[in-house]
PDB file of C-alpha atoms and ligand atoms in Angstrom:
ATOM      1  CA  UNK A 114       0.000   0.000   0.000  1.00  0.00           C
ATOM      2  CA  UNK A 115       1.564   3.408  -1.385  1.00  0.00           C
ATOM      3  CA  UNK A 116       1.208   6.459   0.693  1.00  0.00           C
ATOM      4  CA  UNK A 117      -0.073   9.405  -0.956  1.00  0.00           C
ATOM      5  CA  UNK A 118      -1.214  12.421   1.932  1.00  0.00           C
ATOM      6  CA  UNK A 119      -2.920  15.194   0.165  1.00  0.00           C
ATOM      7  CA  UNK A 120      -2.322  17.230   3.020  1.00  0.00           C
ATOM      8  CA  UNK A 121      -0.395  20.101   4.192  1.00  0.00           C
ATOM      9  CA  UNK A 122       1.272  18.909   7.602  1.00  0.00           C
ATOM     10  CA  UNK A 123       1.963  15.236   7.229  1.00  0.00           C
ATOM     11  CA  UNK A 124       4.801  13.645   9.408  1.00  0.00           C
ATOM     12  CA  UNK A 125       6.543  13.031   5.927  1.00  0.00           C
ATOM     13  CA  UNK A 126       5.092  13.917   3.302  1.00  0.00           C
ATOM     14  CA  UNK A 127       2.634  16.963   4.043  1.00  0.00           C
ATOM     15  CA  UNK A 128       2.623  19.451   1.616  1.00  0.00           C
ATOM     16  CA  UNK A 129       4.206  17.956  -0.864  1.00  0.00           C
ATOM     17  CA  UNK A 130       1.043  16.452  -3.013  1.00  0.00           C
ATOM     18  CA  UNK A 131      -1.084  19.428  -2.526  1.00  0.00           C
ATOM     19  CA  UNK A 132      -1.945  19.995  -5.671  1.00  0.00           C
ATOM     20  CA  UNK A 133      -4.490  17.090  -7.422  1.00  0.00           C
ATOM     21  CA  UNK A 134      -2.445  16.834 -10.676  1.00  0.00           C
ATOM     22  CA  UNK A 135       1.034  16.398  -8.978  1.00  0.00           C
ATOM     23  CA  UNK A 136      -0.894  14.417  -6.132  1.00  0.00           C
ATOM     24  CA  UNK A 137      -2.273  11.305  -8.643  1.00  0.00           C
ATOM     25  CA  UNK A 138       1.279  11.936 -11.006  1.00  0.00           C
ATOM     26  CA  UNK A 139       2.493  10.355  -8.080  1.00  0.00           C
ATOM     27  CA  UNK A 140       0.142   8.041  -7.528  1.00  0.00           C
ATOM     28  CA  UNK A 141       0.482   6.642 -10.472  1.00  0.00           C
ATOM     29  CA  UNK A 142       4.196   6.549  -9.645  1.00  0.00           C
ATOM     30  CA  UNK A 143       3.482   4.735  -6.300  1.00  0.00           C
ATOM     31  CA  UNK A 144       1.119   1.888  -8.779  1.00  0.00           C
ATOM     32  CA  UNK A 145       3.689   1.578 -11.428  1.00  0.00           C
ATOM     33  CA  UNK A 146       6.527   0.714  -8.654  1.00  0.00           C
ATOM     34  CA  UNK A 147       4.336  -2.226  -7.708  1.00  0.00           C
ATOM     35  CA  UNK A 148       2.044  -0.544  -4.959  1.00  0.00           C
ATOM     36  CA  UNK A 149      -2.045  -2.821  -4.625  1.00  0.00           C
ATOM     37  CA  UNK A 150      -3.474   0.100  -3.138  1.00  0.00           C
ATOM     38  CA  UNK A 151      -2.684   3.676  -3.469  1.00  0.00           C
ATOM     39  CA  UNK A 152      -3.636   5.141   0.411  1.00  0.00           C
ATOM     40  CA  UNK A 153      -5.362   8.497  -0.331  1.00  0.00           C
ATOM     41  CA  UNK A 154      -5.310  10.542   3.115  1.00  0.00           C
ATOM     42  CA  UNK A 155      -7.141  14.040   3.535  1.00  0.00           C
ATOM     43  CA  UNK A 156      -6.107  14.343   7.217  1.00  0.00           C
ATOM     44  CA  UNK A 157      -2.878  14.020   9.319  1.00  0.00           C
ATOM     45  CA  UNK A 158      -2.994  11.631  12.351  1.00  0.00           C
ATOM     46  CA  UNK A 159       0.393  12.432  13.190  1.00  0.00           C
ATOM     47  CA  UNK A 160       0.460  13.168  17.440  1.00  0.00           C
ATOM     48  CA  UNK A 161      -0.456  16.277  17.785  1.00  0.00           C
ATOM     49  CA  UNK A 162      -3.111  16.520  14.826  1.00  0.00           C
ATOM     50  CA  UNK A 163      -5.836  18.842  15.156  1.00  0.00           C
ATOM     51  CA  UNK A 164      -8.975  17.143  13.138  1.00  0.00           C
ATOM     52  CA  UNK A 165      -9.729  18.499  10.156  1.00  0.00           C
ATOM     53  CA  UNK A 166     -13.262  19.891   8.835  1.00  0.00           C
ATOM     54  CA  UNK A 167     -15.438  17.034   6.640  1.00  0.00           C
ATOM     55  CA  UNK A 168     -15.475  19.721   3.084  1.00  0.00           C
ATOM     56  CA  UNK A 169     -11.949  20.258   3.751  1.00  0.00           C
ATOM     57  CA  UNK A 170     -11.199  17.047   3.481  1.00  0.00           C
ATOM     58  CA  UNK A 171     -13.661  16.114   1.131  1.00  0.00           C
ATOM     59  CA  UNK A 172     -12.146  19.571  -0.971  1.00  0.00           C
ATOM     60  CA  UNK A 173      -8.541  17.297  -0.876  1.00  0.00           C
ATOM     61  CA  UNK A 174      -9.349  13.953  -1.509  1.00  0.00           C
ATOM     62  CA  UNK A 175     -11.918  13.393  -3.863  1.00  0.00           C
ATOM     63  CA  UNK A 176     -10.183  15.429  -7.173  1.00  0.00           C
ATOM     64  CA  UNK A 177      -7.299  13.138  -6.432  1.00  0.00           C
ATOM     65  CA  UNK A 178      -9.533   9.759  -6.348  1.00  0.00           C
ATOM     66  CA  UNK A 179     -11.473  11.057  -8.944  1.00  0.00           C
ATOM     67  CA  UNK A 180      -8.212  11.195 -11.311  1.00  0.00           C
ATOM     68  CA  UNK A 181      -6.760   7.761 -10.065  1.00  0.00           C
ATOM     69  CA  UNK A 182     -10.023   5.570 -10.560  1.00  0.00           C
ATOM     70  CA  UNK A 183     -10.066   6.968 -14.314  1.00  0.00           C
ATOM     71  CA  UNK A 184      -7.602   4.369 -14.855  1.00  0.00           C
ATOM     72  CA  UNK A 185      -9.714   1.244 -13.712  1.00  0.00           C
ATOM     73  CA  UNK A 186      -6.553  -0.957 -13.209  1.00  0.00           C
ATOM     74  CA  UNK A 187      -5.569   1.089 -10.397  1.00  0.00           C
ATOM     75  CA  UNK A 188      -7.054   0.445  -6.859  1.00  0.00           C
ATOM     76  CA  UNK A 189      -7.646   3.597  -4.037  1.00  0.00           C
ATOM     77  CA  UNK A 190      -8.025   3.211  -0.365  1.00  0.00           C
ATOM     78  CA  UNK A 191      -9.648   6.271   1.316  1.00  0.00           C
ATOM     79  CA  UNK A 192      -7.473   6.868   4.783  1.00  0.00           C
ATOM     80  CA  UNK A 193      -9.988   8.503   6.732  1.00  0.00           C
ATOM     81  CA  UNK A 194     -12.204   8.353   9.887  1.00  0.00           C
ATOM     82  CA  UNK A 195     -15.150  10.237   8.916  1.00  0.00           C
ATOM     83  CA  UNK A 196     -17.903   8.519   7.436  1.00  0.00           C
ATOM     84  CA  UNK A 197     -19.087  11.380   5.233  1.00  0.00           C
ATOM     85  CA  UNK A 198     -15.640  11.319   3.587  1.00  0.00           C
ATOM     86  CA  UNK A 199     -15.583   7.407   3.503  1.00  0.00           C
ATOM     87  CA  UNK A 200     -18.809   7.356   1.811  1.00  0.00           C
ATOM     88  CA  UNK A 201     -18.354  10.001  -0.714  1.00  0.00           C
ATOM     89  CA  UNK A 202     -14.343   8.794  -1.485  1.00  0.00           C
ATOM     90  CA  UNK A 203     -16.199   5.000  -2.182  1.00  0.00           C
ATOM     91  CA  UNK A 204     -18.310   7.220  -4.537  1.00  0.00           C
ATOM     92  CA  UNK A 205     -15.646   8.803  -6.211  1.00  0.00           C
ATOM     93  CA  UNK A 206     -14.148   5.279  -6.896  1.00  0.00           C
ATOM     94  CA  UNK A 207     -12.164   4.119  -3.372  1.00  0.00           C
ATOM     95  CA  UNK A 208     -12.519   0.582  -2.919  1.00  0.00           C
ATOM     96  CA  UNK A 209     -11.190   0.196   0.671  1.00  0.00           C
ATOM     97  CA  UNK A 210     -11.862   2.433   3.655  1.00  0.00           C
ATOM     98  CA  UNK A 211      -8.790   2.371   5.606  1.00  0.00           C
ATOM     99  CA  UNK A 212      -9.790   3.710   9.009  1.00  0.00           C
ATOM    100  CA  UNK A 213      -7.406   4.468  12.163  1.00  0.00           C
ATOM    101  CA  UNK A 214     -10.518   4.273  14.461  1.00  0.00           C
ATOM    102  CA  UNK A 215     -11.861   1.479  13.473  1.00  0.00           C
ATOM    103  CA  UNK A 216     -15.583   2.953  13.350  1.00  0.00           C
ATOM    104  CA  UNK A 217     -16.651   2.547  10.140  1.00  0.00           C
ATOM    105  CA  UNK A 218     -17.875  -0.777   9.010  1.00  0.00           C
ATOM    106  CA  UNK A 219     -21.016   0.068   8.697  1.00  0.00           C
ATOM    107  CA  UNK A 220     -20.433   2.427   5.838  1.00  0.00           C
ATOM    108  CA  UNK A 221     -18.099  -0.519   4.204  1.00  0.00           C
ATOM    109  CA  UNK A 222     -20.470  -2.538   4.475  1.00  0.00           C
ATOM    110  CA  UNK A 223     -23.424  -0.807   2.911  1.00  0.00           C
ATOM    111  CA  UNK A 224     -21.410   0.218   0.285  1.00  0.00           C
ATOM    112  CA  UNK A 225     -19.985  -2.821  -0.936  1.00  0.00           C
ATOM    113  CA  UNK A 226     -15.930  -2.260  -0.160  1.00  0.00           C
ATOM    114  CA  UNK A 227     -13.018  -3.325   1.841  1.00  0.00           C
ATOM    115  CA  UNK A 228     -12.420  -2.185   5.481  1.00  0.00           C
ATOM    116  CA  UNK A 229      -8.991  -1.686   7.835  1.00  0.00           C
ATOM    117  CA  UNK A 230      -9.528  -2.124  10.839  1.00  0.00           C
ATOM    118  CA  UNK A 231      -6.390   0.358  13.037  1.00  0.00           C
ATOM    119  CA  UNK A 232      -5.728   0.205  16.606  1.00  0.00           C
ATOM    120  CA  UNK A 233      -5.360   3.278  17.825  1.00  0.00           C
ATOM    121  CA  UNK A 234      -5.571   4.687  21.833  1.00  0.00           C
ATOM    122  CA  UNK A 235      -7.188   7.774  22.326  1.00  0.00           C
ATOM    123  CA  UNK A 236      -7.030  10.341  19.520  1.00  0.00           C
ATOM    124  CA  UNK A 237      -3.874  11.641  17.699  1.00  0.00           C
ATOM    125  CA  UNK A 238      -4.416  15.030  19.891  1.00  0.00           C
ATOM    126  CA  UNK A 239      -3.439  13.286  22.980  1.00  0.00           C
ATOM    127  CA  UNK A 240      -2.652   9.756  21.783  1.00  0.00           C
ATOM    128  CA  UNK A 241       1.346  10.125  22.756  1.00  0.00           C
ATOM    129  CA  UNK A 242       0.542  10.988  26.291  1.00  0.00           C
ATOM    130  CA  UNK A 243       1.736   8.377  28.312  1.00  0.00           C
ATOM    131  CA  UNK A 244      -0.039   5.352  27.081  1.00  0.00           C
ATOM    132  CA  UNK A 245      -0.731   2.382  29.128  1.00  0.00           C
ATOM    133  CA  UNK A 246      -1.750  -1.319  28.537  1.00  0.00           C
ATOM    134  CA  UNK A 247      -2.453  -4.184  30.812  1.00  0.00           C
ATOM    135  CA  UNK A 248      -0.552  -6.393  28.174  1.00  0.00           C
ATOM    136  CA  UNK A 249       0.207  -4.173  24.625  1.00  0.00           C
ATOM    137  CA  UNK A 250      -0.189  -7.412  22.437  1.00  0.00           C
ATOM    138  CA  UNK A 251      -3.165  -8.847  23.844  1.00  0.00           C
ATOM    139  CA  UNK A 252      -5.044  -5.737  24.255  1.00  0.00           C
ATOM    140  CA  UNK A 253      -4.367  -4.705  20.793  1.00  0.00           C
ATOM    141  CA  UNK A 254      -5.049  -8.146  19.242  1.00  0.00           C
ATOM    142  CA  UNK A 255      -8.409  -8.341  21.339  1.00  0.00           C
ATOM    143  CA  UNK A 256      -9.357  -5.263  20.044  1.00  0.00           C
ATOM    144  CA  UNK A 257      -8.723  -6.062  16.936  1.00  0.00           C
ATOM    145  CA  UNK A 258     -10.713  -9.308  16.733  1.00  0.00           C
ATOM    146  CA  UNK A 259     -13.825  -8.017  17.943  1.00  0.00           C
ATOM    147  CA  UNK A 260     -13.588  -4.560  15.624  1.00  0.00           C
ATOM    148  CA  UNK A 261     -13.093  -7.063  12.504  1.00  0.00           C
ATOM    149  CA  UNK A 262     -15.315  -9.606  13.979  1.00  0.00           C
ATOM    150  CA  UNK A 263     -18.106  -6.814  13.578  1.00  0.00           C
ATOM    151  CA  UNK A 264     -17.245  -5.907  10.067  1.00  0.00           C
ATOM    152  CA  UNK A 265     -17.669  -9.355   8.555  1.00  0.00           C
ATOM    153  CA  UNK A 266     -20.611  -9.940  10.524  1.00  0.00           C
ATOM    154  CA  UNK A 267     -21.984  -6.644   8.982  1.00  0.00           C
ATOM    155  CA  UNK A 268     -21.063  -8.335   5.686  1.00  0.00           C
ATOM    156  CA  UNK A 269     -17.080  -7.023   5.136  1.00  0.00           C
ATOM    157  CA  UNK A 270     -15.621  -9.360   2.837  1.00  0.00           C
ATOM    158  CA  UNK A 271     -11.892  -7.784   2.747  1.00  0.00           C
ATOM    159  CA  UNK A 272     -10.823  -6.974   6.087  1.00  0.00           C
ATOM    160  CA  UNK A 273      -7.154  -6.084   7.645  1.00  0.00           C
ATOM    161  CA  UNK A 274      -6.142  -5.546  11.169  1.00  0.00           C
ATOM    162  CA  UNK A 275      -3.820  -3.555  12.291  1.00  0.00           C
ATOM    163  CA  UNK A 276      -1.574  -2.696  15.083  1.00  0.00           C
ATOM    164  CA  UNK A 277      -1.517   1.065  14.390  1.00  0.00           C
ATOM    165  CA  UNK A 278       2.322   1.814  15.280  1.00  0.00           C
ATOM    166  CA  UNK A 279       2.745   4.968  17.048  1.00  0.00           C
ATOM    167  CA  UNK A 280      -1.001   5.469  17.712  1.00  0.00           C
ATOM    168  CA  UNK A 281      -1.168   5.907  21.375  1.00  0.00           C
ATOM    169  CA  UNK A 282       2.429   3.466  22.039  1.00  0.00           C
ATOM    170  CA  UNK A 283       5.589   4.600  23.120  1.00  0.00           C
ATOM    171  CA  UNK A 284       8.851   2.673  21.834  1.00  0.00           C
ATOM    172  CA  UNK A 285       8.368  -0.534  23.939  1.00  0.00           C
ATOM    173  CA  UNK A 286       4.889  -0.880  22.849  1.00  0.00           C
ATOM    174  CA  UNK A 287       6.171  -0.654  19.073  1.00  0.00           C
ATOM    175  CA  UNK A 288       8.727  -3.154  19.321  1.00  0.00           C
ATOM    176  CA  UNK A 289       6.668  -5.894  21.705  1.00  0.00           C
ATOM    177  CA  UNK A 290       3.738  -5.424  18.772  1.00  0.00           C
ATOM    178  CA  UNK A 291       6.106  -5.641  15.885  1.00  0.00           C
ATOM    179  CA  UNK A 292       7.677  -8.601  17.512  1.00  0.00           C
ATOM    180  CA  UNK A 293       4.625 -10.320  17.680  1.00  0.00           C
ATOM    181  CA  UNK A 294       3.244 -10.074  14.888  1.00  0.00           C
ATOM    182  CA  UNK A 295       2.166 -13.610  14.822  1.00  0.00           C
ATOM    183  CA  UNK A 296      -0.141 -13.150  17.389  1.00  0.00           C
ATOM    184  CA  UNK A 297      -1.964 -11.308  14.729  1.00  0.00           C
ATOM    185  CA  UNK A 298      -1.189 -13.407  12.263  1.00  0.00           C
ATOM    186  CA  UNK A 299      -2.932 -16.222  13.612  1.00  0.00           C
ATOM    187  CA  UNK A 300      -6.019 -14.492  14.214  1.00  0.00           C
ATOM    188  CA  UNK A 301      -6.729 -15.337  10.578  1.00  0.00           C
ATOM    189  CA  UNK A 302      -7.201 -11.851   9.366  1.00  0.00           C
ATOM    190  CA  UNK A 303      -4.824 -10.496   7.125  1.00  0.00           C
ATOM    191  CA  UNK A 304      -2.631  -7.947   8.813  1.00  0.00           C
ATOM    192  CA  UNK A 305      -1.794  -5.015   7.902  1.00  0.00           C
ATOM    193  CA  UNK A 306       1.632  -2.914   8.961  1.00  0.00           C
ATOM    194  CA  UNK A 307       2.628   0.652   8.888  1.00  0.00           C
ATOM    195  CA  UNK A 308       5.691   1.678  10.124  1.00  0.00           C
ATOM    196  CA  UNK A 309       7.011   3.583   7.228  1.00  0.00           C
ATOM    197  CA  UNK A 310       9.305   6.477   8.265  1.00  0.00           C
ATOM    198  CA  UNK A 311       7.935   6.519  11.742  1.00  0.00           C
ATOM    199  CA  UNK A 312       9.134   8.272  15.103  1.00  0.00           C
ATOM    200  CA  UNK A 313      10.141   4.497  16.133  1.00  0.00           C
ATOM    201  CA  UNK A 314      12.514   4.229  13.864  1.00  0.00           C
ATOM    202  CA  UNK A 315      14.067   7.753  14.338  1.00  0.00           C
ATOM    203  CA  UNK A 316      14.281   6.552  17.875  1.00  0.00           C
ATOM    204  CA  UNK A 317      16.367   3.047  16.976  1.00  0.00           C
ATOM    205  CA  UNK A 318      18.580   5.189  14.131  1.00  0.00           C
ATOM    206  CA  UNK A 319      19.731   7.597  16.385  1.00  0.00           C
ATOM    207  CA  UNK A 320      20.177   5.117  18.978  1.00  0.00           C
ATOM    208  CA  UNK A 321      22.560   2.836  16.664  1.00  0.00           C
ATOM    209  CA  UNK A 322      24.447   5.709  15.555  1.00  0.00           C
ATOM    210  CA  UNK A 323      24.983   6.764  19.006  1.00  0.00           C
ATOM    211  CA  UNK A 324      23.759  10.350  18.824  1.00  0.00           C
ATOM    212  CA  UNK A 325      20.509  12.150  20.590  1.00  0.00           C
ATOM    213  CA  UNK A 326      18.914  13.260  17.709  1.00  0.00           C
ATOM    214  CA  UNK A 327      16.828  11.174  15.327  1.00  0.00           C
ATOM    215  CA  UNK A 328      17.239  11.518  11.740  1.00  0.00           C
ATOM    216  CA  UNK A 329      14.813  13.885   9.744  1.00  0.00           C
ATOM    217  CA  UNK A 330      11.418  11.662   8.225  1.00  0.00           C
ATOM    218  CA  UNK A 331      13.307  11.548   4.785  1.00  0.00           C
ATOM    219  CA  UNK A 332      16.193   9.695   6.563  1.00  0.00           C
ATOM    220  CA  UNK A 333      14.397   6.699   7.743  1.00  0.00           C
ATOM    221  CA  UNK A 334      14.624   4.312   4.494  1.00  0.00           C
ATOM    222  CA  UNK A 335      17.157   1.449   6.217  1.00  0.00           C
ATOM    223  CA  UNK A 336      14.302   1.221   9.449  1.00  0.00           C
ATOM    224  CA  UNK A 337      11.336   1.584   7.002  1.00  0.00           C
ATOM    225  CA  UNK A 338      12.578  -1.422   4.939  1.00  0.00           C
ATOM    226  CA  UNK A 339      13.724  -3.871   7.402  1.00  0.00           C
ATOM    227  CA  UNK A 340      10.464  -3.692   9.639  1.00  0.00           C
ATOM    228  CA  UNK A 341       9.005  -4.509   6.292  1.00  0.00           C
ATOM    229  CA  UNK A 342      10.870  -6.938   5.418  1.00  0.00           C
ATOM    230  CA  UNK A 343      10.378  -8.358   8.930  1.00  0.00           C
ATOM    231  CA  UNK A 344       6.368  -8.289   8.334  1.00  0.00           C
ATOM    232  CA  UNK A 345       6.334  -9.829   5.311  1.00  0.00           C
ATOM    233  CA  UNK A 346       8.596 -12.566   6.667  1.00  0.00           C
ATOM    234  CA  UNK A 347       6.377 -12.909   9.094  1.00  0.00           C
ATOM    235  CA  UNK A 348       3.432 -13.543   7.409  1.00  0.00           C
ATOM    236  CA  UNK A 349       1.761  -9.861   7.124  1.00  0.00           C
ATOM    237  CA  UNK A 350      -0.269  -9.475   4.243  1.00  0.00           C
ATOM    238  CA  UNK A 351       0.469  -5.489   3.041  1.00  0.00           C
ATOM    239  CA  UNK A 352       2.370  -3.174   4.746  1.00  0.00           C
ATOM    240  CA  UNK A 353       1.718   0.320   4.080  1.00  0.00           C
ATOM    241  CA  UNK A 354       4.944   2.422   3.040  1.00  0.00           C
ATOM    242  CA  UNK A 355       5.653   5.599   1.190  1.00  0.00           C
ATOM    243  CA  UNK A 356       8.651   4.455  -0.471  1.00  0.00           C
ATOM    244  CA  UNK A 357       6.936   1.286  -2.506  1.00  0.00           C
ATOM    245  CA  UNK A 358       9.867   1.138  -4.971  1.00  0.00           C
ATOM    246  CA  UNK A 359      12.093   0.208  -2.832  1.00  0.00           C
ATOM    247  CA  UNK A 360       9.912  -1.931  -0.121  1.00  0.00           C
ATOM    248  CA  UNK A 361       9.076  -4.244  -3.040  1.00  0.00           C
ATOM    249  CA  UNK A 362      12.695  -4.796  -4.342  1.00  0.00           C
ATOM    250  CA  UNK A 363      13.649  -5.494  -0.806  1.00  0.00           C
ATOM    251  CA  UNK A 364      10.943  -7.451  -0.355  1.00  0.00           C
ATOM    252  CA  UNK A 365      12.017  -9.504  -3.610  1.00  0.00           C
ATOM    253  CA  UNK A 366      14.987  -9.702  -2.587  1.00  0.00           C
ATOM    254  CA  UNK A 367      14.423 -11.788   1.063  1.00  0.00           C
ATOM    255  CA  UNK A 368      11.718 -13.878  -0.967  1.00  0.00           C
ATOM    256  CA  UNK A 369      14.062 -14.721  -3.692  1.00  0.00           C
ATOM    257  CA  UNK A 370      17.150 -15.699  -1.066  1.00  0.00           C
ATOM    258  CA  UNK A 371      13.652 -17.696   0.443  1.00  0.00           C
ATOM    259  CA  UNK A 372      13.250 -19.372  -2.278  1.00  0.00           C
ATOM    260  CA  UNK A 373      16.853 -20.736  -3.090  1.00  0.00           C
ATOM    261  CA  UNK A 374      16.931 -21.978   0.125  1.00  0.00           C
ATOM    262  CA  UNK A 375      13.447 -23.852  -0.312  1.00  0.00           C
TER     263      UNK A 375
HETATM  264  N1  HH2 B 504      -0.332   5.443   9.736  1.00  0.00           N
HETATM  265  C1  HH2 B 504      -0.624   6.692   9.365  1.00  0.00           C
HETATM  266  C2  HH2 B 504      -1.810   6.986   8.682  1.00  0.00           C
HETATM  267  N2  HH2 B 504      -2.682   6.008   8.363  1.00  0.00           N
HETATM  268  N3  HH2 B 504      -3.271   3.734   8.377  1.00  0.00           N
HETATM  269  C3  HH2 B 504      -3.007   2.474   8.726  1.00  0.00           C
HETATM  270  N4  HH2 B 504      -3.861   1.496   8.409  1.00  0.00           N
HETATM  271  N5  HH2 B 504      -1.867   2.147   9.410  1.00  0.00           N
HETATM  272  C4  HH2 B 504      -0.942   3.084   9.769  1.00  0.00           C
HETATM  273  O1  HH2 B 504       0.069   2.722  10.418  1.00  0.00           O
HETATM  274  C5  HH2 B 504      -1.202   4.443   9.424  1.00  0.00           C
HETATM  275  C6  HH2 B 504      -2.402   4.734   8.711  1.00  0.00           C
HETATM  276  C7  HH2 B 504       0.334   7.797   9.684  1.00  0.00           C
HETATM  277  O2  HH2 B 504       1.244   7.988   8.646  1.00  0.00           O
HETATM  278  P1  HH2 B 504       1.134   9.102   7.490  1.00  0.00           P
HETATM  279  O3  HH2 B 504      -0.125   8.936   6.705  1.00  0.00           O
HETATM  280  O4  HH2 B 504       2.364   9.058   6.696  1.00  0.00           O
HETATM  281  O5  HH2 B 504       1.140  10.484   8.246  1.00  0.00           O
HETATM  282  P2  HH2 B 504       0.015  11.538   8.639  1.00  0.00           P
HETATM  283  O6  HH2 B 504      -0.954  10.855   9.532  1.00  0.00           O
HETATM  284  O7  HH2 B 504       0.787  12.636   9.315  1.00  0.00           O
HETATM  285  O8  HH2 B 504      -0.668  12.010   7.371  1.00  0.00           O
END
């Protein structure tokens, strides 16, 4: 899943994609490098986010879904958690509602589409504050289940779970979920990992270099592929990245050297 934030304070990428033509341009990019799903976001959830009005980010997203779905071969997930925008992106073409609270099966199921399923605590205002969990894996794996459990009840054919790494966890929780993975795994559903250019990984960068400071979001490829690698290896289905081109040559790469050894 390709990245693409139509927004103009992103962690990474905000402001870049502002305008719809250079916004699906890359897009396109992001399908043609091997990306399923192009993630079309109208909102930051960074920590620290202030939520966003619903025309505001209706005004972002749907020019830019709008111009992707021309080309039927490519596929458009519509990162929000508002239903109003969920409805009206699966309108404009979006065939997956990829939602960090979790809250909106109903709309994928009424309208026929795919449905993440994000753990998140709290909201991205606060969500950094100090988070706490009786047990980080179970909690978030429990949660999981029963948000997922409710979407293909309510008829949900495709659905993901997801950890949501760096929604309401602090390092520890990151690494204990990411090292677990198989927990989800085995739930059945197909998991779903982001951890692409992440505060985590500024965290474990500057702490192998040996210096305070992390390294700036564009600085984060080495940490951004190998917790990829490490989710496909074991046994995610899609992780979500803004740097597809080279998350699927690494990703080639480990299956290949899989392979030869099979
Ligand atoms: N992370 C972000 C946004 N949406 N969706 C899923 N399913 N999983 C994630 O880990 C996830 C997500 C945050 O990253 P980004 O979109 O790059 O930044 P921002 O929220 O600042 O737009």
């Amino acid at each position: 899943m390709g990245v693409l934030n139509v927004t103009p304070d992103s962690f990474s990428d905000g402001g870049r994609y502002r305008d719809p033509d250079s916004a699906v341009a890359h897009g396109r990019w992001l399908a043609a490098r091997g990306a399923d799903w192009i993630d079309v976001g109208g909102e930051s959830t960074r920590p620290g986010a202030e939520p966003v009005p619903v025309a505001e980010e209706l005004d972002r997203v749907l020019p830019v879904i709008a111009g992707l779905t021309s080309d039927p071969r490519l596929r458009v997930s519509i990162d929000t958690r508002k239903a109003e925008v969920a409805e009206a992106a699966v309108r404009a073409g979006a065939g997956l509602i990829n939602d960090v609270s979790a809250t909106l099966a109903p709309v994928a199921a009424e309208r026929g589409v795919g449905f993440v399923a994000m753990h998140m605590l709290g909201d991205p205002r606060t969500m950094q504050r100090d988070p706490v969990y009786d047990d980080v894996v179970r909690d978030v794996r429990d949660f999981l289940v029963a948000r997922a459990t409710t979407a293909r009840t309510a008829g949900v054919e495709e659905v993901y779970i997801d950890p949501g790494i760096g929604f309401g966890k602090n390092l520890d929780h990151n690494l204990a979920l990411l090292a677990n993975l198989d927990v989800l795994v085995a739930t059945g559903f197909p998991v779903l990992v982001g951890t692409s250019r992440k505060a985590m990984l500024g965290a474990l960068a500057a702490r192998a270099d040996g210096t305070a400071d992390p390294p700036p979001t564009h600085d984060r490829l080495e940490g951004s592929l190998a917790t990829a690698v490490w989710a496909y290896w074991h046994g995610v289905a899609m992780v979500r990245t803004h740097d597809v081109a080279e998350t699927v040559r690494a990703a080639e790469l480990v299956r290949g050297i899989a392979k030869a050894a099979a």
